[in-house]
PDB file of C-alpha atoms in Angstrom:
ATOM      1  CA  MET A   1       0.059  -0.006  -0.078  1.00 53.00           C
ATOM      2  CA  ASN A   2       1.120   3.335  -0.698  1.00 68.00           C
ATOM      3  CA  ASP A   3       2.260   6.350   1.883  1.00 83.00           C
ATOM      4  CA  TYR A   4       0.594   9.633   1.644  1.00 88.00           C
ATOM      5  CA  PHE A   5       0.928  13.257   2.914  1.00 91.00           C
ATOM      6  CA  LYS A   6      -1.951  14.917   4.446  1.00 93.00           C
ATOM      7  CA  ILE A   7      -1.471  18.517   4.090  1.00 96.00           C
ATOM      8  CA  ARG A   8      -4.057  20.565   5.931  1.00 96.00           C
ATOM      9  CA  PHE A   9      -4.544  24.085   4.916  1.00 96.00           C
ATOM     10  CA  ASP A  10      -6.650  26.247   7.401  1.00 96.00           C
ATOM     11  CA  LEU A  11      -7.978  29.319   6.058  1.00 95.00           C
ATOM     12  CA  ASN A  12      -9.421  32.469   7.346  1.00 94.00           C
ATOM     13  CA  PRO A  13     -11.809  33.699   6.322  1.00 92.00           C
ATOM     14  CA  CYS A  14     -12.852  30.158   4.399  1.00 92.00           C
ATOM     15  CA  THR A  15     -15.456  29.944   1.921  1.00 88.00           C
ATOM     16  CA  GLU A  16     -16.327  27.077  -0.721  1.00 82.00           C
ATOM     17  CA  THR A  17     -15.038  29.064  -3.563  1.00 83.00           C
ATOM     18  CA  GLU A  18     -11.624  29.824  -1.619  1.00 88.00           C
ATOM     19  CA  THR A  19     -11.430  25.978  -1.139  1.00 88.00           C
ATOM     20  CA  ASP A  20     -12.244  24.724  -4.494  1.00 84.00           C
ATOM     21  CA  VAL A  21      -9.636  27.554  -5.868  1.00 87.00           C
ATOM     22  CA  LEU A  22      -7.095  26.409  -3.564  1.00 91.00           C
ATOM     23  CA  ALA A  23      -7.875  22.498  -4.719  1.00 86.00           C
ATOM     24  CA  ALA A  24      -7.693  23.592  -8.246  1.00 82.00           C
ATOM     25  CA  LEU A  25      -4.203  24.949  -7.558  1.00 88.00           C
ATOM     26  CA  LEU A  26      -2.901  22.053  -5.622  1.00 90.00           C
ATOM     27  CA  CYS A  27      -3.992  19.690  -8.549  1.00 82.00           C
ATOM     28  CA  ASP A  28      -1.335  21.475 -10.648  1.00 80.00           C
ATOM     29  CA  ALA A  29       1.387  20.387  -7.812  1.00 86.00           C
ATOM     30  CA  GLY A  30       0.211  16.694  -7.970  1.00 84.00           C
ATOM     31  CA  PHE A  31      -2.410  16.557  -5.139  1.00 86.00           C
ATOM     32  CA  GLU A  32      -5.076  13.793  -5.864  1.00 78.00           C
ATOM     33  CA  SER A  33      -7.903  13.963  -3.566  1.00 77.00           C
ATOM     34  CA  PHE A  34      -9.338  16.598  -1.574  1.00 83.00           C
ATOM     35  CA  GLU A  35     -11.496  16.983   1.756  1.00 83.00           C
ATOM     36  CA  PRO A  36     -12.850  20.557   1.751  1.00 84.00           C
ATOM     37  CA  ASP A  37     -14.695  21.608   5.204  1.00 87.00           C
ATOM     38  CA  MET A  38     -15.677  24.781   7.212  1.00 89.00           C
ATOM     39  CA  SER A  39     -12.603  25.779   8.066  1.00 93.00           C
ATOM     40  CA  GLY A  40     -10.488  24.724   5.141  1.00 93.00           C
ATOM     41  CA  VAL A  41      -9.210  21.874   3.129  1.00 92.00           C
ATOM     42  CA  SER A  42      -6.756  18.670   3.608  1.00 92.00           C
ATOM     43  CA  ALA A  43      -5.205  17.725   0.497  1.00 91.00           C
ATOM     44  CA  TYR A  44      -3.759  14.092  -0.332  1.00 88.00           C
ATOM     45  CA  ILE A  45      -0.298  13.662  -2.080  1.00 89.00           C
ATOM     46  CA  ARG A  46       1.930  10.394  -2.663  1.00 85.00           C
ATOM     47  CA  LYS A  47       4.753  10.531  -0.387  1.00 89.00           C
ATOM     48  CA  GLU A  48       7.378  10.340  -3.514  1.00 89.00           C
ATOM     49  CA  LEU A  49       5.542  13.409  -5.333  1.00 88.00           C
ATOM     50  CA  TYR A  50       5.596  15.848  -2.176  1.00 93.00           C
ATOM     51  CA  ASP A  51       7.472  18.875  -2.826  1.00 93.00           C
ATOM     52  CA  VAL A  52       7.435  21.867  -0.411  1.00 94.00           C
ATOM     53  CA  THR A  53       8.631  24.287  -3.128  1.00 94.00           C
ATOM     54  CA  SER A  54       5.710  23.217  -5.249  1.00 92.00           C
ATOM     55  CA  VAL A  55       3.273  23.877  -2.344  1.00 94.00           C
ATOM     56  CA  ASN A  56       4.557  27.342  -1.391  1.00 94.00           C
ATOM     57  CA  ASP A  57       4.122  28.138  -5.179  1.00 93.00           C
ATOM     58  CA  ALA A  58       0.510  27.128  -5.114  1.00 92.00           C
ATOM     59  CA  VAL A  59      -0.273  29.196  -2.049  1.00 94.00           C
ATOM     60  CA  ALA A  60       1.711  32.282  -3.520  1.00 93.00           C
ATOM     61  CA  ALA A  61      -0.729  32.007  -6.531  1.00 92.00           C
ATOM     62  CA  TYR A  62      -3.773  31.808  -4.200  1.00 92.00           C
ATOM     63  CA  PRO A  63      -5.688  34.932  -5.335  1.00 91.00           C
ATOM     64  CA  PHE A  64      -7.684  35.562  -1.953  1.00 90.00           C
ATOM     65  CA  SER A  65      -6.577  37.788   0.952  1.00 87.00           C
ATOM     66  CA  SER A  66      -7.389  34.660   3.638  1.00 88.00           C
ATOM     67  CA  SER A  67      -4.311  33.748   5.831  1.00 94.00           C
ATOM     68  CA  ILE A  68      -3.431  30.208   5.440  1.00 96.00           C
ATOM     69  CA  LYS A  69      -1.987  27.737   8.553  1.00 96.00           C
ATOM     70  CA  ILE A  70      -0.259  25.004   6.920  1.00 96.00           C
ATOM     71  CA  SER A  71       0.453  21.607   8.577  1.00 96.00           C
ATOM     72  CA  GLU A  72       1.513  18.043   7.370  1.00 94.00           C
ATOM     73  CA  GLU A  73       0.865  14.838   8.220  1.00 93.00           C
ATOM     74  CA  LEU A  74       2.657  11.418   7.045  1.00 91.00           C
ATOM     75  CA  ILE A  75      -0.104   8.707   6.616  1.00 82.00           C
ATOM     76  CA  GLU A  76       1.309   5.034   6.115  1.00 79.00           C
ATOM     77  CA  GLY A  77      -0.201   2.895   3.751  1.00 69.00           C
ATOM     78  CA  LYS A  78      -3.796   1.505   4.647  1.00 61.00           C
ATOM     79  CA  ASP A  79      -6.974   0.445   3.395  1.00 57.00           C
ATOM     80  CA  TRP A  80      -8.386   3.523   1.728  1.00 56.00           C
ATOM     81  CA  ASN A  81     -11.651   1.944   1.106  1.00 52.00           C
ATOM     82  CA  GLU A  82     -12.211   1.829   4.538  1.00 57.00           C
ATOM     83  CA  GLU A  83     -11.033   5.709   4.933  1.00 61.00           C
ATOM     84  CA  TRP A  84     -13.440   6.735   2.207  1.00 56.00           C
ATOM     85  CA  GLU A  85     -16.453   4.332   3.370  1.00 54.00           C
ATOM     86  CA  ARG A  86     -15.836   6.169   7.189  1.00 56.00           C
ATOM     87  CA  ASN A  87     -14.951   9.547   6.125  1.00 59.00           C
ATOM     88  CA  TYR A  88     -16.401  10.631   2.770  1.00 59.00           C
ATOM     89  CA  PHE A  89     -17.622   8.484  -0.067  1.00 67.00           C
ATOM     90  CA  LYS A  90     -21.561   7.895   0.078  1.00 77.00           C
ATOM     91  CA  PRO A  91     -24.037   6.349  -2.760  1.00 82.00           C
ATOM     92  CA  ILE A  92     -24.898   9.034  -5.077  1.00 84.00           C
ATOM     93  CA  VAL A  93     -27.709   9.301  -7.969  1.00 87.00           C
ATOM     94  CA  PHE A  94     -27.304  11.273 -10.908  1.00 85.00           C
ATOM     95  CA  ASP A  95     -30.524  12.341 -12.852  1.00 83.00           C
ATOM     96  CA  GLY A  96     -32.480   9.371 -11.366  1.00 87.00           C
ATOM     97  CA  ARG A  97     -30.716   7.053 -13.993  1.00 92.00           C
ATOM     98  CA  CYS A  98     -27.389   5.914 -12.540  1.00 92.00           C
ATOM     99  CA  VAL A  99     -26.450   5.306  -8.989  1.00 92.00           C
ATOM    100  CA  VAL A 100     -22.504   5.195  -7.893  1.00 90.00           C
ATOM    101  CA  HIS A 101     -21.708   3.327  -4.750  1.00 87.00           C
ATOM    102  CA  SER A 102     -18.764   1.316  -3.504  1.00 82.00           C
ATOM    103  CA  SER A 103     -18.482  -2.499  -2.907  1.00 79.00           C
ATOM    104  CA  PHE A 104     -18.483  -2.136   0.744  1.00 75.00           C
ATOM    105  CA  HIS A 105     -22.029  -0.284   0.625  1.00 76.00           C
ATOM    106  CA  LYS A 106     -25.101  -2.217   1.554  1.00 79.00           C
ATOM    107  CA  ASP A 107     -27.689  -0.076   1.520  1.00 80.00           C
ATOM    108  CA  TYR A 108     -28.222   2.297  -1.867  1.00 85.00           C
ATOM    109  CA  PRO A 109     -30.915   3.173  -4.215  1.00 83.00           C
ATOM    110  CA  LYS A 110     -31.725   1.395  -7.501  1.00 89.00           C
ATOM    111  CA  ALA A 111     -31.418   2.758 -10.904  1.00 90.00           C
ATOM    112  CA  GLU A 112     -31.008   1.904 -14.416  1.00 94.00           C
ATOM    113  CA  TYR A 113     -27.010   1.901 -14.488  1.00 94.00           C
ATOM    114  CA  ASP A 114     -25.377   0.488 -11.491  1.00 94.00           C
ATOM    115  CA  ILE A 115     -21.655   1.388 -11.221  1.00 94.00           C
ATOM    116  CA  VAL A 116     -19.697   0.070  -8.338  1.00 90.00           C
ATOM    117  CA  ILE A 117     -16.406   1.940  -7.569  1.00 85.00           C
ATOM    118  CA  ASP A 118     -13.746   1.666  -5.028  1.00 79.00           C
ATOM    119  CA  PRO A 119     -11.993   4.617  -5.112  1.00 65.00           C
ATOM    120  CA  LYS A 120      -8.677   4.068  -3.022  1.00 64.00           C
ATOM    121  CA  MET A 121      -6.556   7.500  -3.895  1.00 54.00           C
ATOM    122  CA  ALA A 122      -8.013   7.635  -7.561  1.00 51.00           C
ATOM    123  CA  PHE A 123     -10.229  10.805  -8.802  1.00 54.00           C
ATOM    124  CA  GLY A 124     -13.591  10.355  -9.737  1.00 56.00           C
ATOM    125  CA  THR A 125     -16.587   8.975  -7.441  1.00 59.00           C
ATOM    126  CA  GLY A 126     -19.294  11.470  -8.923  1.00 54.00           C
ATOM    127  CA  HIS A 127     -19.105  13.709  -5.877  1.00 66.00           C
ATOM    128  CA  HIS A 128     -16.950  16.483  -7.286  1.00 77.00           C
ATOM    129  CA  GLU A 129     -18.857  19.188  -9.545  1.00 86.00           C
ATOM    130  CA  THR A 130     -16.275  17.900 -12.615  1.00 89.00           C
ATOM    131  CA  THR A 131     -17.097  14.641 -12.479  1.00 89.00           C
ATOM    132  CA  ALA A 132     -20.663  15.166 -11.817  1.00 90.00           C
ATOM    133  CA  LEU A 133     -20.895  17.262 -15.049  1.00 94.00           C
ATOM    134  CA  MET A 134     -19.426  14.655 -17.343  1.00 95.00           C
ATOM    135  CA  MET A 135     -21.535  12.061 -15.684  1.00 94.00           C
ATOM    136  CA  ARG A 136     -24.239  14.149 -16.724  1.00 94.00           C
ATOM    137  CA  ARG A 137     -23.280  14.907 -20.113  1.00 96.00           C
ATOM    138  CA  ILE A 138     -22.798  11.166 -21.014  1.00 97.00           C
ATOM    139  CA  LEU A 139     -26.075  10.467 -19.958  1.00 96.00           C
ATOM    140  CA  SER A 140     -27.722  13.086 -22.099  1.00 95.00           C
ATOM    141  CA  CYS A 141     -25.507  11.379 -25.302  1.00 96.00           C
ATOM    142  CA  ASP A 142     -26.488   8.578 -27.430  1.00 95.00           C
ATOM    143  CA  MET A 143     -23.351   6.268 -26.652  1.00 96.00           C
ATOM    144  CA  SER A 144     -24.692   3.396 -28.622  1.00 97.00           C
ATOM    145  CA  GLY A 145     -21.888   1.610 -30.657  1.00 97.00           C
ATOM    146  CA  LYS A 146     -19.779   4.922 -30.214  1.00 98.00           C
ATOM    147  CA  LYS A 147     -16.052   4.576 -29.696  1.00 98.00           C
ATOM    148  CA  VAL A 148     -14.885   6.589 -26.482  1.00 98.00           C
ATOM    149  CA  LEU A 149     -11.342   7.996 -25.203  1.00 98.00           C
ATOM    150  CA  ASP A 150     -11.039   8.950 -21.587  1.00 98.00           C
ATOM    151  CA  MET A 151      -8.171  11.034 -20.870  1.00 97.00           C
ATOM    152  CA  GLY A 152      -7.121  10.836 -17.104  1.00 93.00           C
ATOM    153  CA  THR A 153      -9.871   8.152 -16.672  1.00 94.00           C
ATOM    154  CA  GLY A 154      -8.963   8.029 -12.558  1.00 88.00           C
ATOM    155  CA  THR A 155     -11.166   5.624 -11.040  1.00 88.00           C
ATOM    156  CA  ALA A 156     -12.373   4.730 -14.617  1.00 93.00           C
ATOM    157  CA  ILE A 157     -15.782   5.870 -13.986  1.00 93.00           C
ATOM    158  CA  LEU A 158     -16.669   7.973 -17.167  1.00 96.00           C
ATOM    159  CA  ALA A 159     -15.590   5.051 -19.337  1.00 97.00           C
ATOM    160  CA  ILE A 160     -17.745   2.434 -17.486  1.00 97.00           C
ATOM    161  CA  LEU A 161     -20.497   4.368 -17.643  1.00 97.00           C
ATOM    162  CA  SER A 162     -20.031   4.965 -21.502  1.00 97.00           C
ATOM    163  CA  ALA A 163     -19.814   1.153 -21.743  1.00 97.00           C
ATOM    164  CA  MET A 164     -22.946   0.608 -19.966  1.00 96.00           C
ATOM    165  CA  CYS A 165     -24.600   3.324 -22.216  1.00 96.00           C
ATOM    166  CA  GLY A 166     -23.809   1.137 -25.312  1.00 96.00           C
ATOM    167  CA  ALA A 167     -20.275   2.335 -26.445  1.00 97.00           C
ATOM    168  CA  LYS A 168     -18.604  -0.240 -28.206  1.00 93.00           C
ATOM    169  CA  LYS A 169     -14.618   0.855 -28.234  1.00 94.00           C
ATOM    170  CA  ILE A 170     -13.676   2.709 -25.101  1.00 98.00           C
ATOM    171  CA  VAL A 171      -9.919   3.588 -24.064  1.00 98.00           C
ATOM    172  CA  GLY A 172      -9.039   5.051 -20.713  1.00 98.00           C
ATOM    173  CA  VAL A 173      -5.787   6.572 -20.002  1.00 97.00           C
ATOM    174  CA  GLU A 174      -4.204   7.159 -16.657  1.00 93.00           C
ATOM    175  CA  ILE A 175      -0.552   8.480 -16.102  1.00 88.00           C
ATOM    176  CA  ASP A 176      -0.701   7.382 -12.232  1.00 83.00           C
ATOM    177  CA  PRO A 177       0.472   3.974 -11.683  1.00 84.00           C
ATOM    178  CA  PRO A 178      -1.650   3.336  -8.679  1.00 80.00           C
ATOM    179  CA  ALA A 179      -4.970   5.137 -10.328  1.00 83.00           C
ATOM    180  CA  TYR A 180      -4.050   2.741 -13.201  1.00 91.00           C
ATOM    181  CA  GLU A 181      -4.386   0.003 -11.155  1.00 90.00           C
ATOM    182  CA  ASN A 182      -7.369   1.017  -9.709  1.00 86.00           C
ATOM    183  CA  ALA A 183      -8.975   1.863 -12.929  1.00 92.00           C
ATOM    184  CA  LYS A 184      -8.866  -2.047 -14.037  1.00 94.00           C
ATOM    185  CA  ASP A 185      -9.899  -3.012 -10.835  1.00 92.00           C
ATOM    186  CA  ASN A 186     -13.034  -0.970 -11.385  1.00 92.00           C
ATOM    187  CA  VAL A 187     -13.510  -1.870 -14.641  1.00 95.00           C
ATOM    188  CA  ALA A 188     -13.355  -5.643 -13.763  1.00 94.00           C
ATOM    189  CA  LEU A 189     -16.050  -5.068 -11.010  1.00 93.00           C
ATOM    190  CA  ASN A 190     -18.363  -3.607 -13.362  1.00 95.00           C
ATOM    191  CA  LEU A 191     -17.916  -4.947 -17.017  1.00 91.00           C
ATOM    192  CA  LYS A 192     -16.600  -7.879 -18.777  1.00 86.00           C
ATOM    193  CA  ALA A 193     -12.592  -7.820 -19.078  1.00 75.00           C
ATOM    194  CA  ASP A 194     -12.686  -6.714 -22.665  1.00 82.00           C
ATOM    195  CA  ASP A 195     -15.007  -3.788 -22.560  1.00 89.00           C
ATOM    196  CA  VAL A 196     -12.830  -1.217 -21.620  1.00 95.00           C
ATOM    197  CA  GLU A 197      -8.979  -0.897 -22.277  1.00 97.00           C
ATOM    198  CA  ILE A 198      -7.024   0.807 -19.678  1.00 97.00           C
ATOM    199  CA  ARG A 199      -3.469   2.308 -20.954  1.00 97.00           C
ATOM    200  CA  LEU A 200      -1.000   3.719 -18.620  1.00 96.00           C
ATOM    201  CA  GLY A 201       0.736   6.798 -19.544  1.00 94.00           C
ATOM    202  CA  GLY A 202      -0.406  10.075 -20.912  1.00 94.00           C
ATOM    203  CA  VAL A 203      -1.451  11.596 -24.309  1.00 96.00           C
ATOM    204  CA  GLU A 204       1.695   9.725 -26.093  1.00 97.00           C
ATOM    205  CA  THR A 205      -0.207   6.251 -25.732  1.00 97.00           C
ATOM    206  CA  VAL A 206      -3.070   7.187 -28.030  1.00 97.00           C
ATOM    207  CA  VAL A 207      -1.853   6.057 -31.549  1.00 96.00           C
ATOM    208  CA  GLU A 208      -4.979   6.131 -32.984  1.00 97.00           C
ATOM    209  CA  LYS A 209      -5.870   9.052 -35.270  1.00 97.00           C
ATOM    210  CA  ALA A 210      -9.660  10.175 -36.152  1.00 97.00           C
ATOM    211  CA  CYS A 211     -10.707   7.416 -34.432  1.00 97.00           C
ATOM    212  CA  PHE A 212     -12.810   8.245 -31.526  1.00 98.00           C
ATOM    213  CA  ASP A 213     -16.276   9.570 -31.526  1.00 98.00           C
ATOM    214  CA  TYR A 214     -16.157  11.015 -28.282  1.00 98.00           C
ATOM    215  CA  VAL A 215     -13.063  12.228 -26.199  1.00 98.00           C
ATOM    216  CA  PHE A 216     -13.375  13.114 -22.412  1.00 98.00           C
ATOM    217  CA  ALA A 217     -10.483  14.822 -20.502  1.00 97.00           C
ATOM    218  CA  ASN A 218     -11.673  15.611 -16.808  1.00 93.00           C
ATOM    219  CA  ILE A 219      -8.095  16.771 -15.734  1.00 88.00           C
ATOM    220  CA  ASN A 220      -6.904  20.088 -15.122  1.00 83.00           C
ATOM    221  CA  ARG A 221      -6.539  23.365 -17.035  1.00 87.00           C
ATOM    222  CA  ASN A 222      -2.813  22.913 -17.463  1.00 86.00           C
ATOM    223  CA  ILE A 223      -2.756  19.357 -18.941  1.00 90.00           C
ATOM    224  CA  ILE A 224      -5.751  20.255 -21.257  1.00 94.00           C
ATOM    225  CA  LEU A 225      -3.835  23.217 -22.503  1.00 95.00           C
ATOM    226  CA  SER A 226      -0.869  20.969 -23.188  1.00 93.00           C
ATOM    227  CA  ASP A 227      -2.398  17.824 -24.758  1.00 96.00           C
ATOM    228  CA  ILE A 228      -5.817  19.207 -26.236  1.00 98.00           C
ATOM    229  CA  GLY A 229      -3.613  18.817 -29.971  1.00 98.00           C
ATOM    230  CA  GLY A 230      -3.223  15.192 -29.174  1.00 98.00           C
ATOM    231  CA  TYR A 231      -6.893  14.947 -27.984  1.00 98.00           C
ATOM    232  CA  ALA A 232      -8.094  16.560 -31.324  1.00 98.00           C
ATOM    233  CA  GLU A 233      -5.904  14.241 -33.363  1.00 98.00           C
ATOM    234  CA  ALA A 234      -7.868  11.341 -31.962  1.00 98.00           C
ATOM    235  CA  LEU A 235     -11.272  12.565 -32.477  1.00 98.00           C
ATOM    236  CA  LYS A 236     -13.205  12.193 -35.692  1.00 98.00           C
ATOM    237  CA  SER A 237     -14.345  14.783 -37.534  1.00 98.00           C
ATOM    238  CA  GLY A 238     -17.896  15.357 -36.505  1.00 98.00           C
ATOM    239  CA  GLY A 239     -16.916  14.111 -33.287  1.00 98.00           C
ATOM    240  CA  THR A 240     -17.461  15.463 -29.612  1.00 98.00           C
ATOM    241  CA  MET A 241     -14.775  16.400 -26.886  1.00 98.00           C
ATOM    242  CA  LEU A 242     -16.207  16.788 -23.311  1.00 98.00           C
ATOM    243  CA  LEU A 243     -13.722  18.871 -20.942  1.00 98.00           C
ATOM    244  CA  SER A 244     -13.805  19.418 -17.327  1.00 95.00           C
ATOM    245  CA  GLY A 245     -11.738  20.013 -14.248  1.00 89.00           C
ATOM    246  CA  PHE A 246     -11.375  23.956 -14.700  1.00 88.00           C
ATOM    247  CA  TYR A 247     -13.213  27.017 -13.544  1.00 88.00           C
ATOM    248  CA  LEU A 248     -15.521  28.777 -15.614  1.00 91.00           C
ATOM    249  CA  GLU A 249     -13.421  31.878 -15.868  1.00 90.00           C
ATOM    250  CA  ASP A 250     -10.449  29.596 -17.606  1.00 91.00           C
ATOM    251  CA  ALA A 251     -13.301  28.181 -20.497  1.00 95.00           C
ATOM    252  CA  ASP A 252     -12.433  31.096 -22.796  1.00 96.00           C
ATOM    253  CA  MET A 253      -8.798  30.397 -22.716  1.00 95.00           C
ATOM    254  CA  ILE A 254      -9.396  26.343 -23.543  1.00 97.00           C
ATOM    255  CA  VAL A 255     -11.621  27.416 -26.308  1.00 98.00           C
ATOM    256  CA  ASP A 256      -9.120  29.634 -27.981  1.00 98.00           C
ATOM    257  CA  GLU A 257      -6.405  27.007 -28.056  1.00 98.00           C
ATOM    258  CA  ALA A 258      -9.118  24.240 -29.258  1.00 98.00           C
ATOM    259  CA  GLU A 259      -9.683  26.293 -31.899  1.00 98.00           C
ATOM    260  CA  LYS A 260      -6.148  26.022 -33.345  1.00 98.00           C
ATOM    261  CA  TYR A 261      -6.901  22.476 -33.707  1.00 98.00           C
ATOM    262  CA  GLY A 262     -10.276  22.688 -35.280  1.00 98.00           C
ATOM    263  CA  LEU A 263     -12.695  22.389 -32.602  1.00 98.00           C
ATOM    264  CA  ARG A 264     -15.782  24.578 -32.065  1.00 98.00           C
ATOM    265  CA  LYS A 265     -17.618  25.655 -28.682  1.00 98.00           C
ATOM    266  CA  GLN A 266     -21.074  23.889 -28.649  1.00 98.00           C
ATOM    267  CA  SER A 267     -22.101  24.736 -24.949  1.00 97.00           C
ATOM    268  CA  VAL A 268     -20.843  25.543 -21.900  1.00 96.00           C
ATOM    269  CA  LEU A 269     -22.096  23.754 -18.511  1.00 94.00           C
ATOM    270  CA  PHE A 270     -21.201  24.905 -14.610  1.00 90.00           C
ATOM    271  CA  GLU A 271     -21.830  24.040 -11.226  1.00 88.00           C
ATOM    272  CA  LYS A 272     -20.144  25.850  -8.367  1.00 84.00           C
ATOM    273  CA  ASN A 273     -18.289  27.812 -10.925  1.00 83.00           C
ATOM    274  CA  TRP A 274     -16.543  24.474 -12.373  1.00 90.00           C
ATOM    275  CA  ALA A 275     -16.845  24.341 -16.079  1.00 93.00           C
ATOM    276  CA  ASN A 276     -17.755  21.715 -18.592  1.00 96.00           C
ATOM    277  CA  LEU A 277     -17.118  22.317 -22.210  1.00 98.00           C
ATOM    278  CA  GLU A 278     -18.660  20.676 -25.306  1.00 98.00           C
ATOM    279  CA  LEU A 279     -16.502  21.075 -28.475  1.00 98.00           C
ATOM    280  CA  LEU A 280     -17.283  19.803 -31.760  1.00 98.00           C
ATOM    281  CA  LYS A 281     -14.576  18.630 -34.410  1.00 98.00           C
ATOM    282  CA  ILE A 282     -15.016  20.344 -37.675  1.00 95.00           C
TER     283      ILE A 282
END
């Protein structure tokens, strides 16, 4: 099991917007999971990735005047499913059609699509606004027979829902080795072995050109800006790209970069200032 640092950020004053902004900055520093509360946010990062300078840079870029008190705690490898069950992960239902729960949950609603996610430390249970926006987008699309590329697949929740909605070729790509293993485990909990292919790496693992009907990326602004050209190469003409993991004020920046690769904005959704972009490949 993996060792993690839990870095605690106490904010004064503290609002939901402020914890969300700090979490977004910490994502760029390699943090994987966040637990916001009324007085701040606890952020988790693998021990080998923890870098004090990157944390200080994130705090320096924090745009609000709140005072920030930082403390750290080394958490030795443990059963993260148990931690999530006790502290965070509860069953959730999307649009009355899809329920997401863990294998350790015994009491949960029934729905058309039933997804089992054991998250460990991978991002993507549906509770965060960005994942929820992506889930609702997928539920509104006709996925029958479609080919799907899911970048930064995390728990593989979006890939799994796509398969359940009828997609026939699904590739999930994950750069973090523990999350890659978790994605494979979650696929096995929900689907047949060959329904979803999970690849370890980044955009360089996507060798297909003009292949996919849908490309998903629920990552963060900087990675999307860096890799969107590769996403566009993999997308068919007339295909749809769904992007999330960034704030509404960053959407125009991403649209401007997307237009360089023949992508045109179709719509923007948002929840608590987190954005979701729908782009069309011309």
